[in-house]
Amino acid sequence: MERIPILKMGDFLLVTIQVDLYDQLAENLESDLINTINKYSSKGVLIDISAVSIIDSFMGRILGNIAVMSKIMDAQTVVVGMQPAVAITLVELGLSLNGVISALNVEKGMDLLRAKMYNGDNQEQTYDDDNE
Amino acid sequence: MAIIRSRLMTTTTNNKEEILIIKEQDVVPLRNRVRDYGVKVGMSILNQTKLITATSELVRNLLKYGGGGKVVIESVSNGRDNGVRVTFIDNGPGIPDITLAMKDGYSTGKSLGLGLPGTKRLVNEFDIKTELGNGTTVTITKWKNG
């Protein structure tokens, strides 16, 4: 079965989605990620979707699920690199991805995860460029 | 037989193909094919994305509720603008209450219920015909400058 690789980087997990998702693949990623968080006691998950050209309501829901589930497992999820057209389409579709923390790119996403870890900051917030 | 029709104009078809959808993996090549059509008529990335997202939503319904079916992709023209029309045909059970199905947040499954109303927002023309026991046909059109 086709799977999306999950890389371990210290306390964090890194997922780079390089293929177009279909439902089963997204569902596998959800369960694989939660199992991997449990296995390594990971503190953060970074999901890079810069190569994803389409997110519909199902995949959007999976992203939301991952954020909520990982939070319950004491890990933060940051979604990075969403293409502008994908963001516009998601909102018009009616999906606001509440609860999903995002950053513009992998570097900023990593900074955000580190900041959250070391500040013990569990508040939901989006990354604000002006605070650098 | 219930019909909800948003807007219909006289259009001519320039190019047409039919794709059978029987399993979930068929969705990815279908989306790519629809994107190819969008590129061919000169659609912007945003409109391409809206069109394939709408396609993705509808093909999920086709698989989940209709048990698979066929999808027809056409490149169309109405004289003023070019666009892509995608038709989803299944022989499933049909939709009992179409007004309810078109409502935001309504779902008989465990999804968010954004599929049909959300899809309608993403395209320029949306047409759905359903008959209990005889299946559902959904037609969407996205214009290049729509």
PDB file of N, CA and C in Angstrom, chain A residues 30-95:
ATOM      1  N   GLU A  30      -2.916   9.896   8.592  1.00  0.00           N
ATOM      2  CA  GLU A  30      -3.462  10.264   9.900  1.00  0.00           C
ATOM      3  C   GLU A  30      -3.094   9.208  10.949  1.00  0.00           C
ATOM      4  N   SER A  31      -3.381   7.939  10.649  1.00  0.00           N
ATOM      5  CA  SER A  31      -3.121   6.913  11.660  1.00  0.00           C
ATOM      6  C   SER A  31      -1.627   6.675  11.840  1.00  0.00           C
ATOM      7  N   ASP A  32      -0.855   6.721  10.742  1.00  0.00           N
ATOM      8  CA  ASP A  32       0.597   6.542  10.854  1.00  0.00           C
ATOM      9  C   ASP A  32       1.214   7.613  11.740  1.00  0.00           C
ATOM     10  N   LEU A  33       0.763   8.852  11.543  1.00  0.00           N
ATOM     11  CA  LEU A  33       1.323   9.961  12.310  1.00  0.00           C
ATOM     12  C   LEU A  33       1.048   9.806  13.799  1.00  0.00           C
ATOM     13  N   ILE A  34      -0.180   9.481  14.131  1.00  0.00           N
ATOM     14  CA  ILE A  34      -0.533   9.354  15.543  1.00  0.00           C
ATOM     15  C   ILE A  34       0.265   8.213  16.175  1.00  0.00           C
ATOM     16  N   ASN A  35       0.422   7.107  15.439  1.00  0.00           N
ATOM     17  CA  ASN A  35       1.226   5.996  15.961  1.00  0.00           C
ATOM     18  C   ASN A  35       2.678   6.387  16.135  1.00  0.00           C
ATOM     19  N   THR A  36       3.199   7.183  15.184  1.00  0.00           N
ATOM     20  CA  THR A  36       4.607   7.581  15.267  1.00  0.00           C
ATOM     21  C   THR A  36       4.830   8.557  16.429  1.00  0.00           C
ATOM     22  N   ILE A  37       3.872   9.455  16.649  1.00  0.00           N
ATOM     23  CA  ILE A  37       3.973  10.374  17.796  1.00  0.00           C
ATOM     24  C   ILE A  37       4.071   9.557  19.079  1.00  0.00           C
ATOM     25  N   ASN A  38       3.245   8.551  19.163  1.00  0.00           N
ATOM     26  CA  ASN A  38       3.229   7.689  20.341  1.00  0.00           C
ATOM     27  C   ASN A  38       4.550   6.936  20.495  1.00  0.00           C
ATOM     28  N   LYS A  39       5.071   6.410  19.377  1.00  0.00           N
ATOM     29  CA  LYS A  39       6.297   5.604  19.396  1.00  0.00           C
ATOM     30  C   LYS A  39       7.493   6.402  19.881  1.00  0.00           C
ATOM     31  N   TYR A  40       7.655   7.645  19.373  1.00  0.00           N
ATOM     32  CA  TYR A  40       8.838   8.435  19.695  1.00  0.00           C
ATOM     33  C   TYR A  40       8.572   9.518  20.742  1.00  0.00           C
ATOM     34  N   SER A  41       7.367   9.564  21.300  1.00  0.00           N
ATOM     35  CA  SER A  41       6.965  10.652  22.206  1.00  0.00           C
ATOM     36  C   SER A  41       7.307  12.010  21.590  1.00  0.00           C
ATOM     37  N   SER A  42       6.974  12.192  20.361  1.00  0.00           N
ATOM     38  CA  SER A  42       7.315  13.430  19.657  1.00  0.00           C
ATOM     39  C   SER A  42       6.542  14.606  20.239  1.00  0.00           C
ATOM     40  N   LYS A  43       7.182  15.777  20.167  1.00  0.00           N
ATOM     41  CA  LYS A  43       6.575  16.989  20.727  1.00  0.00           C
ATOM     42  C   LYS A  43       5.988  17.897  19.650  1.00  0.00           C
ATOM     43  N   GLY A  44       6.330  17.612  18.407  1.00  0.00           N
ATOM     44  CA  GLY A  44       5.821  18.476  17.352  1.00  0.00           C
ATOM     45  C   GLY A  44       5.763  17.745  16.018  1.00  0.00           C
ATOM     46  N   VAL A  45       4.835  18.182  15.174  1.00  0.00           N
ATOM     47  CA  VAL A  45       4.703  17.605  13.839  1.00  0.00           C
ATOM     48  C   VAL A  45       4.685  18.750  12.830  1.00  0.00           C
ATOM     49  N   LEU A  46       5.529  18.635  11.812  1.00  0.00           N
ATOM     50  CA  LEU A  46       5.545  19.650  10.770  1.00  0.00           C
ATOM     51  C   LEU A  46       5.081  19.000   9.468  1.00  0.00           C
ATOM     52  N   ILE A  47       4.008  19.513   8.904  1.00  0.00           N
ATOM     53  CA  ILE A  47       3.498  18.946   7.657  1.00  0.00           C
ATOM     54  C   ILE A  47       3.699  19.958   6.535  1.00  0.00           C
ATOM     55  N   ASP A  48       4.520  19.590   5.571  1.00  0.00           N
ATOM     56  CA  ASP A  48       4.802  20.483   4.441  1.00  0.00           C
ATOM     57  C   ASP A  48       3.880  20.122   3.278  1.00  0.00           C
ATOM     58  N   ILE A  49       2.995  21.057   2.924  1.00  0.00           N
ATOM     59  CA  ILE A  49       2.048  20.774   1.837  1.00  0.00           C
ATOM     60  C   ILE A  49       2.335  21.663   0.618  1.00  0.00           C
ATOM     61  N   SER A  50       3.591  22.143   0.513  1.00  0.00           N
ATOM     62  CA  SER A  50       3.898  23.069  -0.586  1.00  0.00           C
ATOM     63  C   SER A  50       3.772  22.416  -1.965  1.00  0.00           C
ATOM     64  N   ALA A  51       3.859  21.079  -2.016  1.00  0.00           N
ATOM     65  CA  ALA A  51       3.738  20.408  -3.313  1.00  0.00           C
ATOM     66  C   ALA A  51       2.321  19.902  -3.562  1.00  0.00           C
ATOM     67  N   VAL A  52       1.410  20.213  -2.646  1.00  0.00           N
ATOM     68  CA  VAL A  52       0.041  19.723  -2.792  1.00  0.00           C
ATOM     69  C   VAL A  52      -0.786  20.752  -3.555  1.00  0.00           C
ATOM     70  N   SER A  53      -1.318  20.344  -4.695  1.00  0.00           N
ATOM     71  CA  SER A  53      -2.034  21.305  -5.535  1.00  0.00           C
ATOM     72  C   SER A  53      -3.527  21.294  -5.298  1.00  0.00           C
ATOM     73  N   ILE A  54      -4.008  20.349  -4.493  1.00  0.00           N
ATOM     74  CA  ILE A  54      -5.437  20.331  -4.199  1.00  0.00           C
ATOM     75  C   ILE A  54      -5.711  19.771  -2.809  1.00  0.00           C
ATOM     76  N   ILE A  55      -6.530  20.506  -2.053  1.00  0.00           N
ATOM     77  CA  ILE A  55      -7.041  19.999  -0.774  1.00  0.00           C
ATOM     78  C   ILE A  55      -8.550  20.198  -0.803  1.00  0.00           C
ATOM     79  N   ASP A  56      -9.287  19.109  -0.756  1.00  0.00           N
ATOM     80  CA  ASP A  56     -10.743  19.261  -0.730  1.00  0.00           C
ATOM     81  C   ASP A  56     -11.246  19.050   0.693  1.00  0.00           C
ATOM     82  N   SER A  57     -12.573  18.967   0.870  1.00  0.00           N
ATOM     83  CA  SER A  57     -13.123  18.945   2.229  1.00  0.00           C
ATOM     84  C   SER A  57     -12.623  17.735   3.028  1.00  0.00           C
ATOM     85  N   PHE A  58     -12.449  16.609   2.358  1.00  0.00           N
ATOM     86  CA  PHE A  58     -12.010  15.408   3.076  1.00  0.00           C
ATOM     87  C   PHE A  58     -10.588  15.567   3.601  1.00  0.00           C
ATOM     88  N   MET A  59      -9.684  15.980   2.698  1.00  0.00           N
ATOM     89  CA  MET A  59      -8.282  16.121   3.123  1.00  0.00           C
ATOM     90  C   MET A  59      -8.131  17.254   4.128  1.00  0.00           C
ATOM     91  N   GLY A  60      -8.952  18.295   3.967  1.00  0.00           N
ATOM     92  CA  GLY A  60      -8.931  19.390   4.934  1.00  0.00           C
ATOM     93  C   GLY A  60      -9.334  18.893   6.309  1.00  0.00           C
ATOM     94  N   ARG A  61     -10.333  18.036   6.316  1.00  0.00           N
ATOM     95  CA  ARG A  61     -10.793  17.483   7.589  1.00  0.00           C
ATOM     96  C   ARG A  61      -9.707  16.619   8.225  1.00  0.00           C
ATOM     97  N   ILE A  62      -8.992  15.842   7.385  1.00  0.00           N
ATOM     98  CA  ILE A  62      -7.914  15.006   7.908  1.00  0.00           C
ATOM     99  C   ILE A  62      -6.828  15.885   8.549  1.00  0.00           C
ATOM    100  N   LEU A  63      -6.483  16.995   7.889  1.00  0.00           N
ATOM    101  CA  LEU A  63      -5.480  17.907   8.463  1.00  0.00           C
ATOM    102  C   LEU A  63      -5.940  18.418   9.830  1.00  0.00           C
ATOM    103  N   GLY A  64      -7.213  18.785   9.907  1.00  0.00           N
ATOM    104  CA  GLY A  64      -7.783  19.244  11.175  1.00  0.00           C
ATOM    105  C   GLY A  64      -7.736  18.148  12.222  1.00  0.00           C
ATOM    106  N   ASN A  65      -8.093  16.925  11.813  1.00  0.00           N
ATOM    107  CA  ASN A  65      -8.056  15.782  12.734  1.00  0.00           C
ATOM    108  C   ASN A  65      -6.663  15.563  13.287  1.00  0.00           C
ATOM    109  N   ILE A  66      -5.666  15.630  12.379  1.00  0.00           N
ATOM    110  CA  ILE A  66      -4.281  15.396  12.799  1.00  0.00           C
ATOM    111  C   ILE A  66      -3.884  16.414  13.867  1.00  0.00           C
ATOM    112  N   ALA A  67      -4.264  17.693  13.644  1.00  0.00           N
ATOM    113  CA  ALA A  67      -3.920  18.743  14.599  1.00  0.00           C
ATOM    114  C   ALA A  67      -4.551  18.457  15.964  1.00  0.00           C
ATOM    115  N   VAL A  68      -5.823  18.074  15.960  1.00  0.00           N
ATOM    116  CA  VAL A  68      -6.522  17.820  17.222  1.00  0.00           C
ATOM    117  C   VAL A  68      -5.976  16.575  17.917  1.00  0.00           C
ATOM    118  N   MET A  69      -5.791  15.501  17.133  1.00  0.00           N
ATOM    119  CA  MET A  69      -5.307  14.244  17.718  1.00  0.00           C
ATOM    120  C   MET A  69      -3.918  14.405  18.295  1.00  0.00           C
ATOM    121  N   SER A  70      -3.035  15.104  17.549  1.00  0.00           N
ATOM    122  CA  SER A  70      -1.666  15.229  18.046  1.00  0.00           C
ATOM    123  C   SER A  70      -1.649  16.085  19.311  1.00  0.00           C
ATOM    124  N   LYS A  71      -2.544  17.055  19.386  1.00  0.00           N
ATOM    125  CA  LYS A  71      -2.630  17.884  20.583  1.00  0.00           C
ATOM    126  C   LYS A  71      -3.002  17.042  21.801  1.00  0.00           C
ATOM    127  N   ILE A  72      -3.924  16.123  21.578  1.00  0.00           N
ATOM    128  CA  ILE A  72      -4.321  15.219  22.669  1.00  0.00           C
ATOM    129  C   ILE A  72      -3.139  14.349  23.087  1.00  0.00           C
ATOM    130  N   MET A  73      -2.248  14.059  22.113  1.00  0.00           N
ATOM    131  CA  MET A  73      -1.051  13.261  22.393  1.00  0.00           C
ATOM    132  C   MET A  73       0.097  14.159  22.844  1.00  0.00           C
ATOM    133  N   ASP A  74      -0.182  15.404  23.179  1.00  0.00           N
ATOM    134  CA  ASP A  74       0.812  16.360  23.661  1.00  0.00           C
ATOM    135  C   ASP A  74       1.853  16.708  22.594  1.00  0.00           C
ATOM    136  N   ALA A  75       1.426  16.846  21.379  1.00  0.00           N
ATOM    137  CA  ALA A  75       2.331  17.294  20.316  1.00  0.00           C
ATOM    138  C   ALA A  75       1.653  18.415  19.534  1.00  0.00           C
ATOM    139  N   GLN A  76       2.438  19.377  19.070  1.00  0.00           N
ATOM    140  CA  GLN A  76       1.888  20.483  18.287  1.00  0.00           C
ATOM    141  C   GLN A  76       2.010  20.165  16.800  1.00  0.00           C
ATOM    142  N   THR A  77       1.031  20.575  16.023  1.00  0.00           N
ATOM    143  CA  THR A  77       1.118  20.377  14.576  1.00  0.00           C
ATOM    144  C   THR A  77       1.169  21.734  13.883  1.00  0.00           C
ATOM    145  N   VAL A  78       2.111  21.871  12.955  1.00  0.00           N
ATOM    146  CA  VAL A  78       2.166  23.077  12.142  1.00  0.00           C
ATOM    147  C   VAL A  78       2.112  22.663  10.675  1.00  0.00           C
ATOM    148  N   VAL A  79       1.213  23.284   9.933  1.00  0.00           N
ATOM    149  CA  VAL A  79       1.093  23.004   8.501  1.00  0.00           C
ATOM    150  C   VAL A  79       1.787  24.134   7.754  1.00  0.00           C
ATOM    151  N   VAL A  80       2.718  23.803   6.884  1.00  0.00           N
ATOM    152  CA  VAL A  80       3.461  24.867   6.194  1.00  0.00           C
ATOM    153  C   VAL A  80       3.353  24.772   4.680  1.00  0.00           C
ATOM    154  N   GLY A  81       3.501  25.925   4.041  1.00  0.00           N
ATOM    155  CA  GLY A  81       3.663  25.984   2.586  1.00  0.00           C
ATOM    156  C   GLY A  81       2.404  25.856   1.759  1.00  0.00           C
ATOM    157  N   MET A  82       1.244  26.198   2.336  1.00  0.00           N
ATOM    158  CA  MET A  82       0.036  26.061   1.534  1.00  0.00           C
ATOM    159  C   MET A  82       0.061  27.029   0.345  1.00  0.00           C
ATOM    160  N   GLN A  83      -0.239  26.515  -0.841  1.00  0.00           N
ATOM    161  CA  GLN A  83      -0.268  27.362  -2.031  1.00  0.00           C
ATOM    162  C   GLN A  83      -1.440  28.340  -1.942  1.00  0.00           C
ATOM    163  N   PRO A  84      -1.241  29.580  -2.430  1.00  0.00           N
ATOM    164  CA  PRO A  84      -2.304  30.585  -2.352  1.00  0.00           C
ATOM    165  C   PRO A  84      -3.625  30.108  -2.955  1.00  0.00           C
ATOM    166  N   ALA A  85      -3.564  29.472  -4.117  1.00  0.00           N
ATOM    167  CA  ALA A  85      -4.799  29.021  -4.775  1.00  0.00           C
ATOM    168  C   ALA A  85      -5.526  27.988  -3.916  1.00  0.00           C
ATOM    169  N   VAL A  86      -4.751  27.158  -3.213  1.00  0.00           N
ATOM    170  CA  VAL A  86      -5.354  26.134  -2.350  1.00  0.00           C
ATOM    171  C   VAL A  86      -6.045  26.800  -1.158  1.00  0.00           C
ATOM    172  N   ALA A  87      -5.406  27.826  -0.598  1.00  0.00           N
ATOM    173  CA  ALA A  87      -5.984  28.530   0.550  1.00  0.00           C
ATOM    174  C   ALA A  87      -7.299  29.204   0.165  1.00  0.00           C
ATOM    175  N   ILE A  88      -7.302  29.875  -0.986  1.00  0.00           N
ATOM    176  CA  ILE A  88      -8.509  30.573  -1.447  1.00  0.00           C
ATOM    177  C   ILE A  88      -9.641  29.567  -1.678  1.00  0.00           C
ATOM    178  N   THR A  89      -9.292  28.467  -2.345  1.00  0.00           N
ATOM    179  CA  THR A  89     -10.295  27.447  -2.659  1.00  0.00           C
ATOM    180  C   THR A  89     -10.889  26.836  -1.394  1.00  0.00           C
ATOM    181  N   LEU A  90     -10.031  26.555  -0.403  1.00  0.00           N
ATOM    182  CA  LEU A  90     -10.493  25.949   0.852  1.00  0.00           C
ATOM    183  C   LEU A  90     -11.525  26.821   1.544  1.00  0.00           C
ATOM    184  N   VAL A  91     -11.233  28.117   1.599  1.00  0.00           N
ATOM    185  CA  VAL A  91     -12.138  29.036   2.289  1.00  0.00           C
ATOM    186  C   VAL A  91     -13.453  29.162   1.520  1.00  0.00           C
ATOM    187  N   GLU A  92     -13.377  29.233   0.194  1.00  0.00           N
ATOM    188  CA  GLU A  92     -14.615  29.312  -0.596  1.00  0.00           C
ATOM    189  C   GLU A  92     -15.444  28.046  -0.476  1.00  0.00           C
ATOM    190  N   LEU A  93     -14.759  26.946  -0.329  1.00  0.00           N
ATOM    191  CA  LEU A  93     -15.441  25.659  -0.160  1.00  0.00           C
ATOM    192  C   LEU A  93     -16.198  25.645   1.166  1.00  0.00           C
ATOM    193  N   GLY A  94     -15.700  26.428   2.125  1.00  0.00           N
ATOM    194  CA  GLY A  94     -16.379  26.505   3.420  1.00  0.00           C
ATOM    195  C   GLY A  94     -15.588  25.908   4.558  1.00  0.00           C
ATOM    196  N   LEU A  95     -14.319  25.599   4.294  1.00  0.00           N
ATOM    197  CA  LEU A  95     -13.473  24.970   5.299  1.00  0.00           C
ATOM    198  C   LEU A  95     -12.475  25.998   5.815  1.00  0.00           C
TER     199      LEU A  95
END
